[in-house]
GROMACS .gro file of C-alpha atoms in nm:
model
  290
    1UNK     CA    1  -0.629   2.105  -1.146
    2UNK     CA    2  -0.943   2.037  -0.901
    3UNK     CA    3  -1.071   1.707  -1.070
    4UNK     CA    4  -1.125   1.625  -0.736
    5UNK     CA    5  -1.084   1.695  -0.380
    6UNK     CA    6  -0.831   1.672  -0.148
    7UNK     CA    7  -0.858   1.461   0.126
    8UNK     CA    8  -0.610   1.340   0.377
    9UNK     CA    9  -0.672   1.059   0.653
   10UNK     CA   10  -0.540   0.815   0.878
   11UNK     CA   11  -0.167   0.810   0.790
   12UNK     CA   12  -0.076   0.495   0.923
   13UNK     CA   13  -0.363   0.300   0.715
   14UNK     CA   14  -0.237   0.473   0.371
   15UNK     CA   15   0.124   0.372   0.485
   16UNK     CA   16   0.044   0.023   0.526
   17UNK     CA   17  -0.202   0.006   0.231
   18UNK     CA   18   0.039   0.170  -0.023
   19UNK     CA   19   0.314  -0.043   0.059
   20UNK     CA   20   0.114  -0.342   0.064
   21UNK     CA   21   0.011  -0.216  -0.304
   22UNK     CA   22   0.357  -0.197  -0.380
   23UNK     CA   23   0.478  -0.534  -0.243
   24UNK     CA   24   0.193  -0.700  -0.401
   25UNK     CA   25   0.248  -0.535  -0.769
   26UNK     CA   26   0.627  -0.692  -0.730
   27UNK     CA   27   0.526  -1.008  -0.618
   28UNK     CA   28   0.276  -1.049  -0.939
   29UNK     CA   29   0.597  -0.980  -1.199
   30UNK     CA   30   0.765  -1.205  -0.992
   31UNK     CA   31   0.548  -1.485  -1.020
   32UNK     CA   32   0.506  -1.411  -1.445
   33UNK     CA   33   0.926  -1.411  -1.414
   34UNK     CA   34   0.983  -1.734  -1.221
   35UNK     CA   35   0.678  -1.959  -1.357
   36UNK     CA   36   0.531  -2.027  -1.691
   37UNK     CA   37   0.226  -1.892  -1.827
   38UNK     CA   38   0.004  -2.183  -1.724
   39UNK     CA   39   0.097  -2.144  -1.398
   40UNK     CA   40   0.106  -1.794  -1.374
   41UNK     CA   41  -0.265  -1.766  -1.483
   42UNK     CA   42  -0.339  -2.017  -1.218
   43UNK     CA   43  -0.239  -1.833  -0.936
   44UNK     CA   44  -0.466  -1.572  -1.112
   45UNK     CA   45  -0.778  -1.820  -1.051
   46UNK     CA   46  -0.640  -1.885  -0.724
   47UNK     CA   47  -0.708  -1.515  -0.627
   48UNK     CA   48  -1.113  -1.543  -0.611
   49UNK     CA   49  -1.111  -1.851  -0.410
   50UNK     CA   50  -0.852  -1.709  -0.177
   51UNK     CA   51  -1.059  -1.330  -0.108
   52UNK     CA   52  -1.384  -1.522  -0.105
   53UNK     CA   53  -1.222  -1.749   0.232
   54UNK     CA   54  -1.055  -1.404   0.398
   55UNK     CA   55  -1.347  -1.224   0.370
   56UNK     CA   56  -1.588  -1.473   0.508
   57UNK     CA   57  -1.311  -1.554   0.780
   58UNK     CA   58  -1.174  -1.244   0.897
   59UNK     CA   59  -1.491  -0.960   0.766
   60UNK     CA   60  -1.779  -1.158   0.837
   61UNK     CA   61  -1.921  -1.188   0.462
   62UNK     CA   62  -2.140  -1.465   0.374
   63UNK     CA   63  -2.166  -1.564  -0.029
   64UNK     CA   64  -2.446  -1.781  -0.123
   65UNK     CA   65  -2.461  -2.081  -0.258
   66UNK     CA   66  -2.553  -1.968  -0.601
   67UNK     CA   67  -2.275  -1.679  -0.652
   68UNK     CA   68  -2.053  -1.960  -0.524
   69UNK     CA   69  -2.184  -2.210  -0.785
   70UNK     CA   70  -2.134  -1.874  -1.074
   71UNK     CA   71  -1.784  -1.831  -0.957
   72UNK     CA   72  -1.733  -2.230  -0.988
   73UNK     CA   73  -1.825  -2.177  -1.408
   74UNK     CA   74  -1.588  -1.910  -1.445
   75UNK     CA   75  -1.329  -2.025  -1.306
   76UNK     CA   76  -1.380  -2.357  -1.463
   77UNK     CA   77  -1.422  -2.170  -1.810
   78UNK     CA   78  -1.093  -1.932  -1.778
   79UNK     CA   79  -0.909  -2.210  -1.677
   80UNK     CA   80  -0.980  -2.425  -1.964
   81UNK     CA   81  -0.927  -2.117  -2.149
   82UNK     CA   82  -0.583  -2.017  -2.049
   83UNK     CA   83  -0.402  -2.293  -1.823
   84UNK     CA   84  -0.195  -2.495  -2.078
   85UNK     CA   85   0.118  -2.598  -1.969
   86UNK     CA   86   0.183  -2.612  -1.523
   87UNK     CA   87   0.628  -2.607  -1.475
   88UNK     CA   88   0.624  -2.602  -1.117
   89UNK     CA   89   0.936  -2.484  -0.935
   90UNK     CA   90   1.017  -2.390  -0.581
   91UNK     CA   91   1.095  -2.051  -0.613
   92UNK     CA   92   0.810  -1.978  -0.870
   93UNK     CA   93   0.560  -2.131  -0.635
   94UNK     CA   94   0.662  -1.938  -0.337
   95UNK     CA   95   0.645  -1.591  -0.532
   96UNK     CA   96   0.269  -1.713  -0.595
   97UNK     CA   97   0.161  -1.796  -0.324
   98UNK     CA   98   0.316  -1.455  -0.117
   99UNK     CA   99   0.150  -1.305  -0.483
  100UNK     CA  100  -0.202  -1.443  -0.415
  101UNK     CA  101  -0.221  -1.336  -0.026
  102UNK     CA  102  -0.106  -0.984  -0.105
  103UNK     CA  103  -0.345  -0.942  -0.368
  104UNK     CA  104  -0.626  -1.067  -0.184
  105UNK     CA  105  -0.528  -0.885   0.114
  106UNK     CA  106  -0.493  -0.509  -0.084
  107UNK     CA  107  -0.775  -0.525  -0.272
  108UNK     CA  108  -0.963  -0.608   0.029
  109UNK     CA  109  -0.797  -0.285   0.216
  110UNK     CA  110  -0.905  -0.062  -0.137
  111UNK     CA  111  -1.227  -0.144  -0.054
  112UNK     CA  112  -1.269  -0.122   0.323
  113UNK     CA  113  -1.053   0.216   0.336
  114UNK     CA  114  -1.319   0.357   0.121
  115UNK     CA  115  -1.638   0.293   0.291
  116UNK     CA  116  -1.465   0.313   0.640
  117UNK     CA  117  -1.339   0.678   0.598
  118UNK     CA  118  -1.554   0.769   0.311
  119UNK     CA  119  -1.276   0.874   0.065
  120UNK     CA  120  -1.318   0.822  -0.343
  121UNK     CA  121  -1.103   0.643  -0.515
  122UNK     CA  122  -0.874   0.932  -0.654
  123UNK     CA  123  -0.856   1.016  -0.279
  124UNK     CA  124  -0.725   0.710  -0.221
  125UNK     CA  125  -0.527   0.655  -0.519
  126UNK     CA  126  -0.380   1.028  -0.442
  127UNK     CA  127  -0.292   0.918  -0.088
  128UNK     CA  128  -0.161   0.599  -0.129
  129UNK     CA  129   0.038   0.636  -0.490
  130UNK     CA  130   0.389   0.782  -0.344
  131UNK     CA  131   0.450   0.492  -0.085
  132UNK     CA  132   0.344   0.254  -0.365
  133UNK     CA  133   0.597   0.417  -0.580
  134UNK     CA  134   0.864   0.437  -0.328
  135UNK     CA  135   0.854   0.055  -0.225
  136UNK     CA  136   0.901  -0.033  -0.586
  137UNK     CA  137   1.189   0.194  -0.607
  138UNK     CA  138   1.372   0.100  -0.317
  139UNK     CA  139   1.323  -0.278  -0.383
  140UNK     CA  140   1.253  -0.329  -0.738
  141UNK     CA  141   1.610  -0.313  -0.864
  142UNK     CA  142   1.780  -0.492  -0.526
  143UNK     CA  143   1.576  -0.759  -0.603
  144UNK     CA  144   1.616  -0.749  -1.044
  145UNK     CA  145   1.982  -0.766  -0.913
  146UNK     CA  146   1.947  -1.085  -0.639
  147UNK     CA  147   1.741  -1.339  -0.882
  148UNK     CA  148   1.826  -1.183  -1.214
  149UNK     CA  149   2.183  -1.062  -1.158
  150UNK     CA  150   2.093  -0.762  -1.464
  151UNK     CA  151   2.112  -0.439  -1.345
  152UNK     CA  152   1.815  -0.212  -1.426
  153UNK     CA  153   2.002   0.116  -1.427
  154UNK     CA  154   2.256  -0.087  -1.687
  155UNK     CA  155   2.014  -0.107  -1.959
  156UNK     CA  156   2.113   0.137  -2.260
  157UNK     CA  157   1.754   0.339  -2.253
  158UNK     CA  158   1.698   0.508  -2.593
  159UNK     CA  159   1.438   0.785  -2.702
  160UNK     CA  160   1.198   0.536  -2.793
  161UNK     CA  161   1.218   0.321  -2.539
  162UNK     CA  162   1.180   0.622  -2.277
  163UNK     CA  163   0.894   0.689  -2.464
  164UNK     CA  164   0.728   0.411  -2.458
  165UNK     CA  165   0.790   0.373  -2.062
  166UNK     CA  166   0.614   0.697  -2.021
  167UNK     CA  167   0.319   0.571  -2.229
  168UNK     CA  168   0.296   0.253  -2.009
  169UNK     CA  169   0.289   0.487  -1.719
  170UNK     CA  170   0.021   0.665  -1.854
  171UNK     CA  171  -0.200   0.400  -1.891
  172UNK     CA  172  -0.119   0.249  -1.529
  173UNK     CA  173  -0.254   0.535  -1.376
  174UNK     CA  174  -0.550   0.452  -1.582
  175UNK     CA  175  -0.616   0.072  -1.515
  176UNK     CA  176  -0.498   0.189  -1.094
  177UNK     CA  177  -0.825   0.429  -1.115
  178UNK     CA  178  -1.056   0.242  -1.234
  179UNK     CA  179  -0.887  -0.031  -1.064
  180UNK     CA  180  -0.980   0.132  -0.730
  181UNK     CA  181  -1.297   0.276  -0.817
  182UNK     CA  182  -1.453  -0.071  -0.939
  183UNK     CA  183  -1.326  -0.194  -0.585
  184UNK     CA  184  -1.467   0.067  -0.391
  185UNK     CA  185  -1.818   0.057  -0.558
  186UNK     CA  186  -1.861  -0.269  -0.606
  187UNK     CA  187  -1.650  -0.547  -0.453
  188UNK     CA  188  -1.283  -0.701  -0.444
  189UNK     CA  189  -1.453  -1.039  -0.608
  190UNK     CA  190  -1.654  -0.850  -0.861
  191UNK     CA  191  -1.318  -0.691  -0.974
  192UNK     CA  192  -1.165  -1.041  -0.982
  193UNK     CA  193  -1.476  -1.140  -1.264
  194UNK     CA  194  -1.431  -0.821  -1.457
  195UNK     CA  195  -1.056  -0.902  -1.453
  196UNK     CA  196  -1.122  -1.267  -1.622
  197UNK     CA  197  -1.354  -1.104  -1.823
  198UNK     CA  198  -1.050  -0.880  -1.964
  199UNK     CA  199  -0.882  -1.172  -1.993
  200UNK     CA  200  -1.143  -1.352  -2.204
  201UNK     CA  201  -1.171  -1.034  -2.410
  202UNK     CA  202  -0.777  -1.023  -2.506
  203UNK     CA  203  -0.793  -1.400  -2.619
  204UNK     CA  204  -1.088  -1.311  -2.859
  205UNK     CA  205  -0.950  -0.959  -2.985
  206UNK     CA  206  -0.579  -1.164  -3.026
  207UNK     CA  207  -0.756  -1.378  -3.259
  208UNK     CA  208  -0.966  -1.119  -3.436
  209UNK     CA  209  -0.696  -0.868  -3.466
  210UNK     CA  210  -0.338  -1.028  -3.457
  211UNK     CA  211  -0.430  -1.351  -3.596
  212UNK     CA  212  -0.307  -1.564  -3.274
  213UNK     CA  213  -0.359  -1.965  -3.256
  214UNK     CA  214  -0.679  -2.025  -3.168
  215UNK     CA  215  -0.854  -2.394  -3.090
  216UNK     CA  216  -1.186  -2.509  -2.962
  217UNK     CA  217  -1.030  -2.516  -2.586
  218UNK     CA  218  -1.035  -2.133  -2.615
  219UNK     CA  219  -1.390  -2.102  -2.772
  220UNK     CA  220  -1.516  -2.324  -2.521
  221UNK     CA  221  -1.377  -2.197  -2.176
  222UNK     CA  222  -1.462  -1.858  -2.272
  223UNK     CA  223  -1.799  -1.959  -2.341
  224UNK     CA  224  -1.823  -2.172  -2.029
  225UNK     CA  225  -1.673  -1.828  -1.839
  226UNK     CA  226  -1.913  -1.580  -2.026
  227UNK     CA  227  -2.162  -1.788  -1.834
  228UNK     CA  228  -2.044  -1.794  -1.487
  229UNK     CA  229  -2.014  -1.443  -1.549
  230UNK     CA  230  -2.356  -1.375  -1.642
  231UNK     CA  231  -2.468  -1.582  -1.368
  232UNK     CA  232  -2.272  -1.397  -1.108
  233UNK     CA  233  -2.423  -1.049  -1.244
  234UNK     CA  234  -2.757  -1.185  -1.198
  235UNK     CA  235  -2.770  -1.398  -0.868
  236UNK     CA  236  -2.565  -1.036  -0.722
  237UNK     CA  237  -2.838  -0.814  -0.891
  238UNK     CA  238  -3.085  -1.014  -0.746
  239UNK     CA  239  -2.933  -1.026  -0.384
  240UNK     CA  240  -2.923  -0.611  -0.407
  241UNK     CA  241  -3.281  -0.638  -0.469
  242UNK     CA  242  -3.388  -0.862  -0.206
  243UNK     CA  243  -3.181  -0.652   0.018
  244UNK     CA  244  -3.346  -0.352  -0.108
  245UNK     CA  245  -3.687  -0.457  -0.070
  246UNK     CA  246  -3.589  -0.584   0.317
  247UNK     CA  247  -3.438  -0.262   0.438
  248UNK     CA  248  -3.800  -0.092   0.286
  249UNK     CA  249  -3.975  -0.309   0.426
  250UNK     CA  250  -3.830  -0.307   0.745
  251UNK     CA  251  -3.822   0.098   0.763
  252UNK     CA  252  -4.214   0.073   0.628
  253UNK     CA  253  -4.281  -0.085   0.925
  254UNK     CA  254  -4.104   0.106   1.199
  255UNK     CA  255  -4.259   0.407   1.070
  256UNK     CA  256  -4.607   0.292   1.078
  257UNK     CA  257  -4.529   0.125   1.431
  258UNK     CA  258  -4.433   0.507   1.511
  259UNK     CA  259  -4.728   0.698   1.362
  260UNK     CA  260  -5.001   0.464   1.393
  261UNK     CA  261  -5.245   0.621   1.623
  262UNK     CA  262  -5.443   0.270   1.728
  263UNK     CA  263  -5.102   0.109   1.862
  264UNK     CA  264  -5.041   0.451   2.048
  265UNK     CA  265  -5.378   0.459   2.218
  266UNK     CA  266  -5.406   0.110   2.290
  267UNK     CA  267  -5.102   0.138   2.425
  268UNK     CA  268  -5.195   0.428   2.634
  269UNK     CA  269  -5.539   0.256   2.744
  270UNK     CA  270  -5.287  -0.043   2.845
  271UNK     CA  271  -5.075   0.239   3.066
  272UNK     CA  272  -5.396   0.413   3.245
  273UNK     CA  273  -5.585   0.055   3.314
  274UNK     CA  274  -5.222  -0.055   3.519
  275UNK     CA  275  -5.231   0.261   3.681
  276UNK     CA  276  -5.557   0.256   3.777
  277UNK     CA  277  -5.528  -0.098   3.889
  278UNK     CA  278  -5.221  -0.034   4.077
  279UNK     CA  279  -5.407   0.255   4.301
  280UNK     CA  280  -5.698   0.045   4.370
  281UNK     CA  281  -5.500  -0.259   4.448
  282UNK     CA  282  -5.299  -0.025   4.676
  283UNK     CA  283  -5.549   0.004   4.982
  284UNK     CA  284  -5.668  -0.323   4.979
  285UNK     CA  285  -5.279  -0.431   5.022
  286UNK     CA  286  -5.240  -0.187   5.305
  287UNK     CA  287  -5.551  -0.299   5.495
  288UNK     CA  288  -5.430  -0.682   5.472
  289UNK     CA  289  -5.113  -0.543   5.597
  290UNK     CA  290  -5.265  -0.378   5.842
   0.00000   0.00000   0.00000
């Protein structure tokens, strides 16, 4: 339909990366299967925390003191907000913590695949989407069938319910796009905010809308997270623009080092005086020599 164009790359990167994807999307529903809610939406907050340590460890990146003291809030708020009851069990706390590294580690990949062979995000989406799809068919049902002994192909599937799996398809390829395009634009961490951001947002529309339970814990974390959030916009917007005015000023300056005509001719002064110190110098060396 030419919404965009297509471009192949590196096969061996989209392999790994889609299959990663995959793994990592299994892993998640795994954790939300074996664990309860509380803990599930820690290993959620566990996510920044974890990307912020690979990325400084293995990529080099260095976060300031103040974005780390923004993610600290919102954290701190969404937790509040959301953590309420934390069953830990072996099984459930294995699944997050394989959850949590896979995460970390794809979203990291969607956003160095982009800049590294310049590809969009519906490029990469395009590329990646049938391994992703094939390692959750291959072992999506093995494994329904190993920890939940139910059979997925069992299940009596009705009009309405195919319907409705279509529709959730639908929107998947939705939240993957802009999934991968907030990734490759901004960063992996900045998708983790706007993610606890969503997450903030369904709490207040469950309220408004649906009428769910709501208590002064809620209002409070998401108010405490609204603020790391804002604080993390501005301490990054302000970064970009210190960065911004650097890289001017540094280019300002090699341009003017390159055109200014007093450096150049005091330069070449400094050139023709060592020359022609060199060639008188040079007979008064040969007669000592001599």
């Amino acid at each position: 339909m030419r919404f965009f164009e297509h471009k192949p790359f590196e096969q061996k990167a989209v392999m790994g990366f889609g299959i990663l994807n995959g793994i990592s999307i299994g892993l998640l529903n795994l954790s939300l299967g074996f664990n309860s809610v509380g803990f599930y939406q820690m290993t959620k907050l566990a996510i920044i925390p974890c990307t912020v340590l690979l990325e400084t460890l293995f990529l080099g990146k260095r976060f300031s003191k103040r974005i780390q003291f923004a993610l600290t809030i919102l954290l701190l708020g969404v937790g509040i907000a959301t953590v309420t009851d934390l069953q830990l069990n072996a099984l459930g706390s294995f699944l997050s913590f394989l959850a949590v590294i896979t995460t970390c580690v794809a979203q990291i990949m969607t956003n160095t695949i982009q800049k590294k062979f310049k590809v969009s995000s519906t490029q990469l989406l395009y590329q990646s989407c049938p391994y992703q799809a094939a390692t959750l068919l291959i072992c999506g049902p093995y494994l329904d069938k190993l920890l939940t002994n139910q059979n997925v192909f069992g299940f009596k599937y009705t009009t309405q319910v195919t319907v409705f799996i279509i529709l959730s398809c639908l929107i998947s390829i939705s939240v993957n796009f802009s999934t991968f395009l907030v990734i490759g634009k901004t960063s992996p961490v900045t998708y983790q905010v706007l993610g606890h951001l969503k997450t903030c947002l369904v709490l207040a529309f469950g309220y408004i809308l649906l009428q769910d339970p709501f208590s002064w814990r809620n209002i409070l974390g998401i108010m405490i997270a609204m603020m790391g959030m804002i604080l993390y916009s501005y301490y990054c917007s302000l970064e970009n623009q210190q960065k911004t005015v650097e890289a001017s000023s540094q280019a300002s300056q090699a341009r003017e080092g390159e055109s200014d005509p007093l450096i150049n001719v005091e330069n070449g002064s400094a050139v023709v005086s060592d020359t022609i110190g060199q060639r008188q110098l040079s007979p008064v060396w040969s007669k000592s020599k001599d």
